[in-house]
Short mmCIF file of C-alpha atoms in Angstrom, two decimals:
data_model
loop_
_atom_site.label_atom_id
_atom_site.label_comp_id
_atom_site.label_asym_id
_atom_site.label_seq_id
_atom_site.Cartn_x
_atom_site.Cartn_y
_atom_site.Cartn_z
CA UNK A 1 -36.90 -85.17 -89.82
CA UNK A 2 -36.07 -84.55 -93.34
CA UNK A 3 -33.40 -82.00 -94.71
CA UNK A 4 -35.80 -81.05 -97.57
CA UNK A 5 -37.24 -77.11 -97.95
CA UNK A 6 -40.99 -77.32 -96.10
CA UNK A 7 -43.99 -75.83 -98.14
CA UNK A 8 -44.19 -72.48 -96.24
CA UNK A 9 -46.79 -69.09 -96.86
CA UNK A 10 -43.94 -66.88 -95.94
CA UNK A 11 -43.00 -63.50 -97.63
CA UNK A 12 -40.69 -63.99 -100.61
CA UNK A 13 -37.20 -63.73 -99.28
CA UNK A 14 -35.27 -60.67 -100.05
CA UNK A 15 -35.61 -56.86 -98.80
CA UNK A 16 -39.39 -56.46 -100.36
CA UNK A 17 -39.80 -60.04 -98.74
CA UNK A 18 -38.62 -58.49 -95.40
CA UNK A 19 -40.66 -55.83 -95.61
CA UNK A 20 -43.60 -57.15 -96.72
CA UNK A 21 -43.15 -59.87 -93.14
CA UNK A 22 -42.64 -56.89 -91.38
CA UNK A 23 -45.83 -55.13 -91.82
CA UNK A 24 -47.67 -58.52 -91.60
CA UNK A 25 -45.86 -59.14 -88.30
CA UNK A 26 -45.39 -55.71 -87.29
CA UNK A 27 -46.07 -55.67 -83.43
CA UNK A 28 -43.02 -57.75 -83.54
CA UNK A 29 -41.24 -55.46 -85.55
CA UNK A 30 -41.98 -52.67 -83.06
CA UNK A 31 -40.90 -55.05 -80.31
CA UNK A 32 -37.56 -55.75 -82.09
CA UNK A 33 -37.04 -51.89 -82.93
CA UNK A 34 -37.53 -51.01 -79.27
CA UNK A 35 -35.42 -53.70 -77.48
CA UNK A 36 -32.87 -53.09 -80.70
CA UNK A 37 -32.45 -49.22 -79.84
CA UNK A 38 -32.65 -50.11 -75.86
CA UNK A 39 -29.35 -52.24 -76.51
CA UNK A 40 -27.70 -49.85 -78.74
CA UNK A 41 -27.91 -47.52 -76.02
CA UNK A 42 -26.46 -49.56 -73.59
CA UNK A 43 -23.76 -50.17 -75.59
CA UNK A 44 -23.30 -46.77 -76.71
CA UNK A 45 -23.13 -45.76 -72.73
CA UNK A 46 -20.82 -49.22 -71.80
CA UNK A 47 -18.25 -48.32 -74.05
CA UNK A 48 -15.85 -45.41 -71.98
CA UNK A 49 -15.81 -47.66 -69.14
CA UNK A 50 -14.37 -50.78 -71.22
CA UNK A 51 -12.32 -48.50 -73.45
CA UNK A 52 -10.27 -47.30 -69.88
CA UNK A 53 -10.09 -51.00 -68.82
CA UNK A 54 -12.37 -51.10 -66.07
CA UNK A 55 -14.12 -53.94 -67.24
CA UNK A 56 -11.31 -56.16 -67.77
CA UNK A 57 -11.62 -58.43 -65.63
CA UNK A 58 -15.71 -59.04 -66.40
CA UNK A 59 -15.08 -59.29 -70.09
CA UNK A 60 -11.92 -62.07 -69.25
CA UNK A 61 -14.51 -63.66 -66.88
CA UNK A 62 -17.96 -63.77 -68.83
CA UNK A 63 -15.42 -64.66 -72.39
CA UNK A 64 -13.82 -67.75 -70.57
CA UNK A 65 -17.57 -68.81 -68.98
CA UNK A 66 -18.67 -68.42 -72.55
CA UNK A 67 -16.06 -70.89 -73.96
CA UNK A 68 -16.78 -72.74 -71.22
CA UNK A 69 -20.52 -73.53 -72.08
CA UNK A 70 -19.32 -73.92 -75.28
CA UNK A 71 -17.20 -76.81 -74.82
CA UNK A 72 -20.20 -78.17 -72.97
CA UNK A 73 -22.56 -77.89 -75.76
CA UNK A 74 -19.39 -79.95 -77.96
CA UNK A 75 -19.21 -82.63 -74.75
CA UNK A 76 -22.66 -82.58 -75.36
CA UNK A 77 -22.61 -83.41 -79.26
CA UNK A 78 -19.75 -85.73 -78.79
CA UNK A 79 -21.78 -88.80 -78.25
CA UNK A 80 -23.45 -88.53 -81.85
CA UNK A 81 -20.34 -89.35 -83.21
CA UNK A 82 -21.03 -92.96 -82.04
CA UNK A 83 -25.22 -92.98 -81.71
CA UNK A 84 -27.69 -92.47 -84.22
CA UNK A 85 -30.48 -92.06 -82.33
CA UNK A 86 -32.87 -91.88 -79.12
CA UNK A 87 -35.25 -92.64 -77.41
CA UNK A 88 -37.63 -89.62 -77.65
CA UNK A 89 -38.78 -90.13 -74.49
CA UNK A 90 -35.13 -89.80 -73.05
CA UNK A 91 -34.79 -86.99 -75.45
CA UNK A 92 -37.46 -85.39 -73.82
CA UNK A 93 -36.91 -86.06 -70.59
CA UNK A 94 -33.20 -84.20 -71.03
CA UNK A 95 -34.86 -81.02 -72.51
CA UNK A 96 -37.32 -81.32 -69.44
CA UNK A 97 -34.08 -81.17 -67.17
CA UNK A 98 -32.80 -78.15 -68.93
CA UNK A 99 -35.60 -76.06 -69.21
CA UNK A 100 -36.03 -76.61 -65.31
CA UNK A 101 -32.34 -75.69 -64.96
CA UNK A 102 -32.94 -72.15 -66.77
CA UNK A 103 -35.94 -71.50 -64.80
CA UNK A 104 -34.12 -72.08 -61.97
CA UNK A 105 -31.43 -69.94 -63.25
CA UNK A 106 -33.95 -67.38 -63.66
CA UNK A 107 -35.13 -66.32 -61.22
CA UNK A 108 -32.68 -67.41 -58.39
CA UNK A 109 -29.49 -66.17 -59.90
CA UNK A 110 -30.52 -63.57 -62.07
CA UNK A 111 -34.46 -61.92 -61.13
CA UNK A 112 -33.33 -62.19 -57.19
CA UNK A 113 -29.66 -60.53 -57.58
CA UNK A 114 -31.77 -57.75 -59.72
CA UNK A 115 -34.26 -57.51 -57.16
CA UNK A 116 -31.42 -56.93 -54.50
CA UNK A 117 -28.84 -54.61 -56.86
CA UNK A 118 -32.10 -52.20 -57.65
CA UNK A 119 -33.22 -51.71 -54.34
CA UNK A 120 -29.85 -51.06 -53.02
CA UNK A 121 -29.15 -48.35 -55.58
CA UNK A 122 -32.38 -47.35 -55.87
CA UNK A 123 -33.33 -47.32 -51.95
CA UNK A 124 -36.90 -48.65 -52.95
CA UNK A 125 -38.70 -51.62 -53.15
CA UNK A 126 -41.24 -50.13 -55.49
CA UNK A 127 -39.28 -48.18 -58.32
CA UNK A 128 -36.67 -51.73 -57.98
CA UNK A 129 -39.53 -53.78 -58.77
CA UNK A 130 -40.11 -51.63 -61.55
CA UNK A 131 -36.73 -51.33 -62.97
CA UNK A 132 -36.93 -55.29 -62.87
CA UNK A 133 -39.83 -55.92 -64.29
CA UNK A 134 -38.69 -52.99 -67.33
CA UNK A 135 -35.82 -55.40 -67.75
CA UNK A 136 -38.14 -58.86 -68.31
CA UNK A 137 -40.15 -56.99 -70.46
CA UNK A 138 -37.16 -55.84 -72.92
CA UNK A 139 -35.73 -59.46 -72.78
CA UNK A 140 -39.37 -60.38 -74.22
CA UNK A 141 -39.52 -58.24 -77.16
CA UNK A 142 -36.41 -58.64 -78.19
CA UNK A 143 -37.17 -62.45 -78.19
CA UNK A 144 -40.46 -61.50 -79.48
CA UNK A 145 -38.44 -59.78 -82.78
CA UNK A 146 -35.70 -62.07 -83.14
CA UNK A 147 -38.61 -65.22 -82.80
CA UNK A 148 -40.41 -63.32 -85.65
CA UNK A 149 -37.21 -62.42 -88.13
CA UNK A 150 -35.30 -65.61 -87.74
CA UNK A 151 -36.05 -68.46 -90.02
CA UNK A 152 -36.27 -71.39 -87.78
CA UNK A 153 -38.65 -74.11 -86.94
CA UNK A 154 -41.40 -74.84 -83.90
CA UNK A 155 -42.26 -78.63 -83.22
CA UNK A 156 -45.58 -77.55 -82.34
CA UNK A 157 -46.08 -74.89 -85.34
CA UNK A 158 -43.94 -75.56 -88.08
CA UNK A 159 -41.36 -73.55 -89.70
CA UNK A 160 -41.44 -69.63 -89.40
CA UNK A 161 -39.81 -66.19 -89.89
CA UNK A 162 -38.65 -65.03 -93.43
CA UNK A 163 -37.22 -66.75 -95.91
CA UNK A 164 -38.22 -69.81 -94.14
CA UNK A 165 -39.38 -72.04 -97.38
CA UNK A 166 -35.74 -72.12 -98.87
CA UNK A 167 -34.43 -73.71 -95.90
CA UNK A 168 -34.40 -76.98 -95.51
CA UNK A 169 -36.29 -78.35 -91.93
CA UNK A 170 -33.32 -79.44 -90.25
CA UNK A 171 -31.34 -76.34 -90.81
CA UNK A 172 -34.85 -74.61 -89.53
CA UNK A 173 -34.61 -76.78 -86.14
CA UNK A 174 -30.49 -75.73 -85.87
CA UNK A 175 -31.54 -71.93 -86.17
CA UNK A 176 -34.13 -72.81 -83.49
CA UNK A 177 -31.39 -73.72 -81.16
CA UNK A 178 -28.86 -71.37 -82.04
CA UNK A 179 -31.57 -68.74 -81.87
CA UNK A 180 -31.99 -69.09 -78.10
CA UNK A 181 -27.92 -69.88 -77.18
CA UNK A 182 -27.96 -66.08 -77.80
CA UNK A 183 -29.55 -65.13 -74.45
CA UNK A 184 -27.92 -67.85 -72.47
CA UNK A 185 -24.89 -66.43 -73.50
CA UNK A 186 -26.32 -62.61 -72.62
CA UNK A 187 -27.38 -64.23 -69.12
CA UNK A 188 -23.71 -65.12 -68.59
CA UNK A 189 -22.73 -61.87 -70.12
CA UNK A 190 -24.19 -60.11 -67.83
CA UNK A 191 -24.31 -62.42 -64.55
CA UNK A 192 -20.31 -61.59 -65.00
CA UNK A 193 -20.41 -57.73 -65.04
CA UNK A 194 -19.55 -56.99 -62.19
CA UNK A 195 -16.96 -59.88 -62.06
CA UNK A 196 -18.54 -61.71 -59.19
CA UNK A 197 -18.18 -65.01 -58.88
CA UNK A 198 -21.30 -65.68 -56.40
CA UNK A 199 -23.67 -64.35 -59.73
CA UNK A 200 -21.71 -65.50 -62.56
CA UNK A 201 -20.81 -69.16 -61.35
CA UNK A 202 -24.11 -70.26 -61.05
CA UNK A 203 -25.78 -69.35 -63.62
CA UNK A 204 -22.69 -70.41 -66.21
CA UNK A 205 -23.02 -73.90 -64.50
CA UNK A 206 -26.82 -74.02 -65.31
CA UNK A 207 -26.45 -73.03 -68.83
CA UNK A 208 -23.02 -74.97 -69.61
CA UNK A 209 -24.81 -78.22 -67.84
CA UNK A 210 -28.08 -77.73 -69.85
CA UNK A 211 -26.11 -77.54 -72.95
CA UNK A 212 -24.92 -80.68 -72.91
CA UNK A 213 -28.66 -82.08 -73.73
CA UNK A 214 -29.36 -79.81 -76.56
CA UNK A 215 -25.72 -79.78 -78.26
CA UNK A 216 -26.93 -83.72 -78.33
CA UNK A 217 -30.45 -83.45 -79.64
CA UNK A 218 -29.21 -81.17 -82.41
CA UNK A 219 -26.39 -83.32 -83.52
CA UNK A 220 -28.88 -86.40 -83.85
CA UNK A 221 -31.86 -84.16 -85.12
CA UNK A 222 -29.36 -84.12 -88.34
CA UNK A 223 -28.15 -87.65 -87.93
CA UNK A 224 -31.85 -88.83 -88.49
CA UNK A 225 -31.79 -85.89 -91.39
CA UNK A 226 -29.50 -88.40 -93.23
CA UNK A 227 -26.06 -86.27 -92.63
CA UNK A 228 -22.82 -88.19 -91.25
CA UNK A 229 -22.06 -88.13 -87.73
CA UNK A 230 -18.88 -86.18 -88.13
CA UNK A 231 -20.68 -83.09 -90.00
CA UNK A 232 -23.60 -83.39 -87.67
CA UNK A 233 -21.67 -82.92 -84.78
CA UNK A 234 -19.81 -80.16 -85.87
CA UNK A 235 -22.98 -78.04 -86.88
CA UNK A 236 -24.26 -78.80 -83.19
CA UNK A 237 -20.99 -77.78 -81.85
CA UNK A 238 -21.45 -74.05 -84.10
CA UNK A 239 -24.58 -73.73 -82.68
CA UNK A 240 -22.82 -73.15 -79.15
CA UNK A 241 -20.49 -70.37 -80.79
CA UNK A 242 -23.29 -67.81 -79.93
CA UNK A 243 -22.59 -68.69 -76.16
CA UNK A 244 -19.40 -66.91 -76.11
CA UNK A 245 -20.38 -64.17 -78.54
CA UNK A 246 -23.68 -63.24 -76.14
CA UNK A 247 -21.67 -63.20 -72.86
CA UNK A 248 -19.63 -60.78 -74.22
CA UNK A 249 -22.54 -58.60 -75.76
CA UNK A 250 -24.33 -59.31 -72.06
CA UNK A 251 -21.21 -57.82 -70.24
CA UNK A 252 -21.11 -54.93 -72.19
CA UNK A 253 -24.56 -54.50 -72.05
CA UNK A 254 -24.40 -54.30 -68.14
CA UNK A 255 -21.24 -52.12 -67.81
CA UNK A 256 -22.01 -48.27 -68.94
CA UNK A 257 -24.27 -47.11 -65.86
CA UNK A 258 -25.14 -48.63 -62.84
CA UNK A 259 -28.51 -49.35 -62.92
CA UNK A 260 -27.96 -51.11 -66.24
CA UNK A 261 -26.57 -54.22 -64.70
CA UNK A 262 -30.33 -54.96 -62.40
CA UNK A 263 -32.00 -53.95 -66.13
CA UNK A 264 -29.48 -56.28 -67.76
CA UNK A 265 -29.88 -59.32 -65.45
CA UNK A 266 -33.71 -58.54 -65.67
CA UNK A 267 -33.25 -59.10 -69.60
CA UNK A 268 -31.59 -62.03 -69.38
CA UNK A 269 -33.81 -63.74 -67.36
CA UNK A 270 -36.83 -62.47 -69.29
CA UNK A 271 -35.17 -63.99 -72.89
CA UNK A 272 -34.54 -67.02 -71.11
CA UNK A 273 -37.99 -67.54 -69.62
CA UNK A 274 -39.11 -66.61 -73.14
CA UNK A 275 -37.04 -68.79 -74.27
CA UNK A 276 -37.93 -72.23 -71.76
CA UNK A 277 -42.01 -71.26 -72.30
CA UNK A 278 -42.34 -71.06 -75.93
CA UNK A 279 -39.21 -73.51 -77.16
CA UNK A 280 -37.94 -76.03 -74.37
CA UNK A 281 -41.33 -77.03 -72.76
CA UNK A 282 -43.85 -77.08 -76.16
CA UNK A 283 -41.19 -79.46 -77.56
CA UNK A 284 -41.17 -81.84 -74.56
CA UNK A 285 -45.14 -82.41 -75.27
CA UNK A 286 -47.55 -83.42 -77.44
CA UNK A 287 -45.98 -87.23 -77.76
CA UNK A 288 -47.28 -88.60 -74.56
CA UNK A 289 -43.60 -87.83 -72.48
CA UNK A 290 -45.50 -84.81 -71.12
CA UNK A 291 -45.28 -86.48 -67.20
CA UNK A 292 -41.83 -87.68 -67.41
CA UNK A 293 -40.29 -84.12 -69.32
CA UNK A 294 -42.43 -82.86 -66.50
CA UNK A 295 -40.56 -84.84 -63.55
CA UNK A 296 -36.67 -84.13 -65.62
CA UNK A 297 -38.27 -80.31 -65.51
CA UNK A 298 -38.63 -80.26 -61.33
CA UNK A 299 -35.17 -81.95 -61.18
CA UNK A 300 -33.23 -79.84 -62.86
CA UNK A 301 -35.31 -77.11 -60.79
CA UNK A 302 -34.20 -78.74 -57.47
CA UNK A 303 -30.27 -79.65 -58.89
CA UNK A 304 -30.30 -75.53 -59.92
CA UNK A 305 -31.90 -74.40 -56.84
CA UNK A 306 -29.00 -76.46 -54.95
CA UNK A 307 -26.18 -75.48 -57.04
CA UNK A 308 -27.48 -71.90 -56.59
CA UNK A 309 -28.03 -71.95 -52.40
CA UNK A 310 -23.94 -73.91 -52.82
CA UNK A 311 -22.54 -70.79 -54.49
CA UNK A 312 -24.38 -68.10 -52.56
#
């Protein structure tokens, strides 16, 4: 991987840049606009209840899960201090075990509890399923418009999103990463809200244990790009600064109205599945690893499933 700007047919960077990206890529643009204004609201109705207090003790618990995955993803770097590289197959094989851990995540500690909060405040099975499945959808377009406005780079497609061609590739492939530590941190965020444990745990062990791989792949992504260990594991420990910062934008999120915290955990797991589809698993393949990033995928399943049924 080389630290030199890629040859890219993005817009020009600056405003008429922006714009001109955004009417090539506007579906995404709409996406991002929609989920944008969706969260604003949220926010907007969130705020009395954490201005009296009330949500004290979620904010104190999703900020401290938050630091923890963060000192996970710096565990995680740690080693590059000492290696330089690899094997891609083990490389692959780890990002296998963390995508499997987020699906996991997904749908047992986040979709399920949503399943159960919306049907309990809704008193239907129908209109809960829909509230749910309102909630995946938002989590994909805001991916969808934060995928499409964030320089950053794909394995499988090469460097996208505005601006792209005056970034170097390695700093495209540290976006890439930081890019989706925003939703794990939302999933915590919000998997806190209501400050209990038997939600929150779980899925902050998933997403703390699963960023041990990827604070490690970054830091020797940029140890191959020719920078020294120290400064490459620093820049893979910044990347996990977003984990803090999204659990507490995912606890506010899930704290103005009661049916916002089903939507919100909804969300969550629909950026994260977004996320494990079209980043974790693409990257695994296309080298020959696919079986064994396949086999790491269904253990970290099983391990999540586990640590999941532990908590419960």
């Amino acid at each position: 991987m080389e630290s030199a700007p890629t040859p890219s047919t993005s817009a020009p960077a600056g405003a008429t840049g922006l714009v001109a990206h955004a009417r090539k890529h506007w579906p995404s643009a709409l996406a991002l606009a929609i989920a944008g204004l969706f969260l604003l609201g949220m926010l907007l109705a969130s705020f009395s209840r954490l201005a009296s207090g009330q949500g004290n003790t979620a904010l104190a618990f999703a900020f401290a899960a938050g630091m923890a995955c963060f000192a996970a993803n710096a565990l995680g770097a740690a080693p590059a201090l000492l290696l330089r590289s690899i094997p891609k197959r083990a490389e692959h094989v780890l990002l296998g075990i963390a995508a499997g851990m987020m699906l996991a995540a997904s749908f047992f500690s986040l979709l399920m509890p949503a399943i159960d909060v919306a049907t309990t405040l809704s008193a239907q099975r129908g209109t809960a399923l829909l509230v749910v499945v309102a909630g995946l959808a938002l989590g994909t377009l805001l991916m969808l418009g934060l995928d499409a406005f964030t320089p950053h780079e794909h394995e499988h497609s090469g460097p996208c999103g505005p601006g792209n061609a005056r970034v170097g590739r390695v700093w495209l492939f540290v976006f890439a990463i930081a890019l989706h530590n925003l939703p794990e941190g939302m999933a915590v965020g919000v998997a806190f809200a209501e400050a209990d444990l038997s939600v929150g745990l779980p899925v902050a062990g998933a997403i703390a244990l699963q960023d041990m791989p990827e604070g490690l792949v970054v830091a020797l992504a940029m140890r191959a790009a020719g920078f020294g260990a120290l400064r490459a594991v620093l820049v893979s420990v910044a990347t996990g600064a977003l984990e803090p910062i999204g659990a507490l934008l995912g606890v506010a999120l899930s704290s103005g109205f009661a049916i916002a915290y089903p939507l919100g955990l909804a969300l969550a797991a629909g950026a994260m599945l977004f996320v494990v589809s079209h980043e974790v698993i693409p990257e695994t393949h296309g080298e020959g690893h696919e079986t064994p990033a396949t086999v790491g995928l269904m253990a970290g399943f099983a391990l999540m499933m586990v640590v999941d049924t532990l908590f419960a």
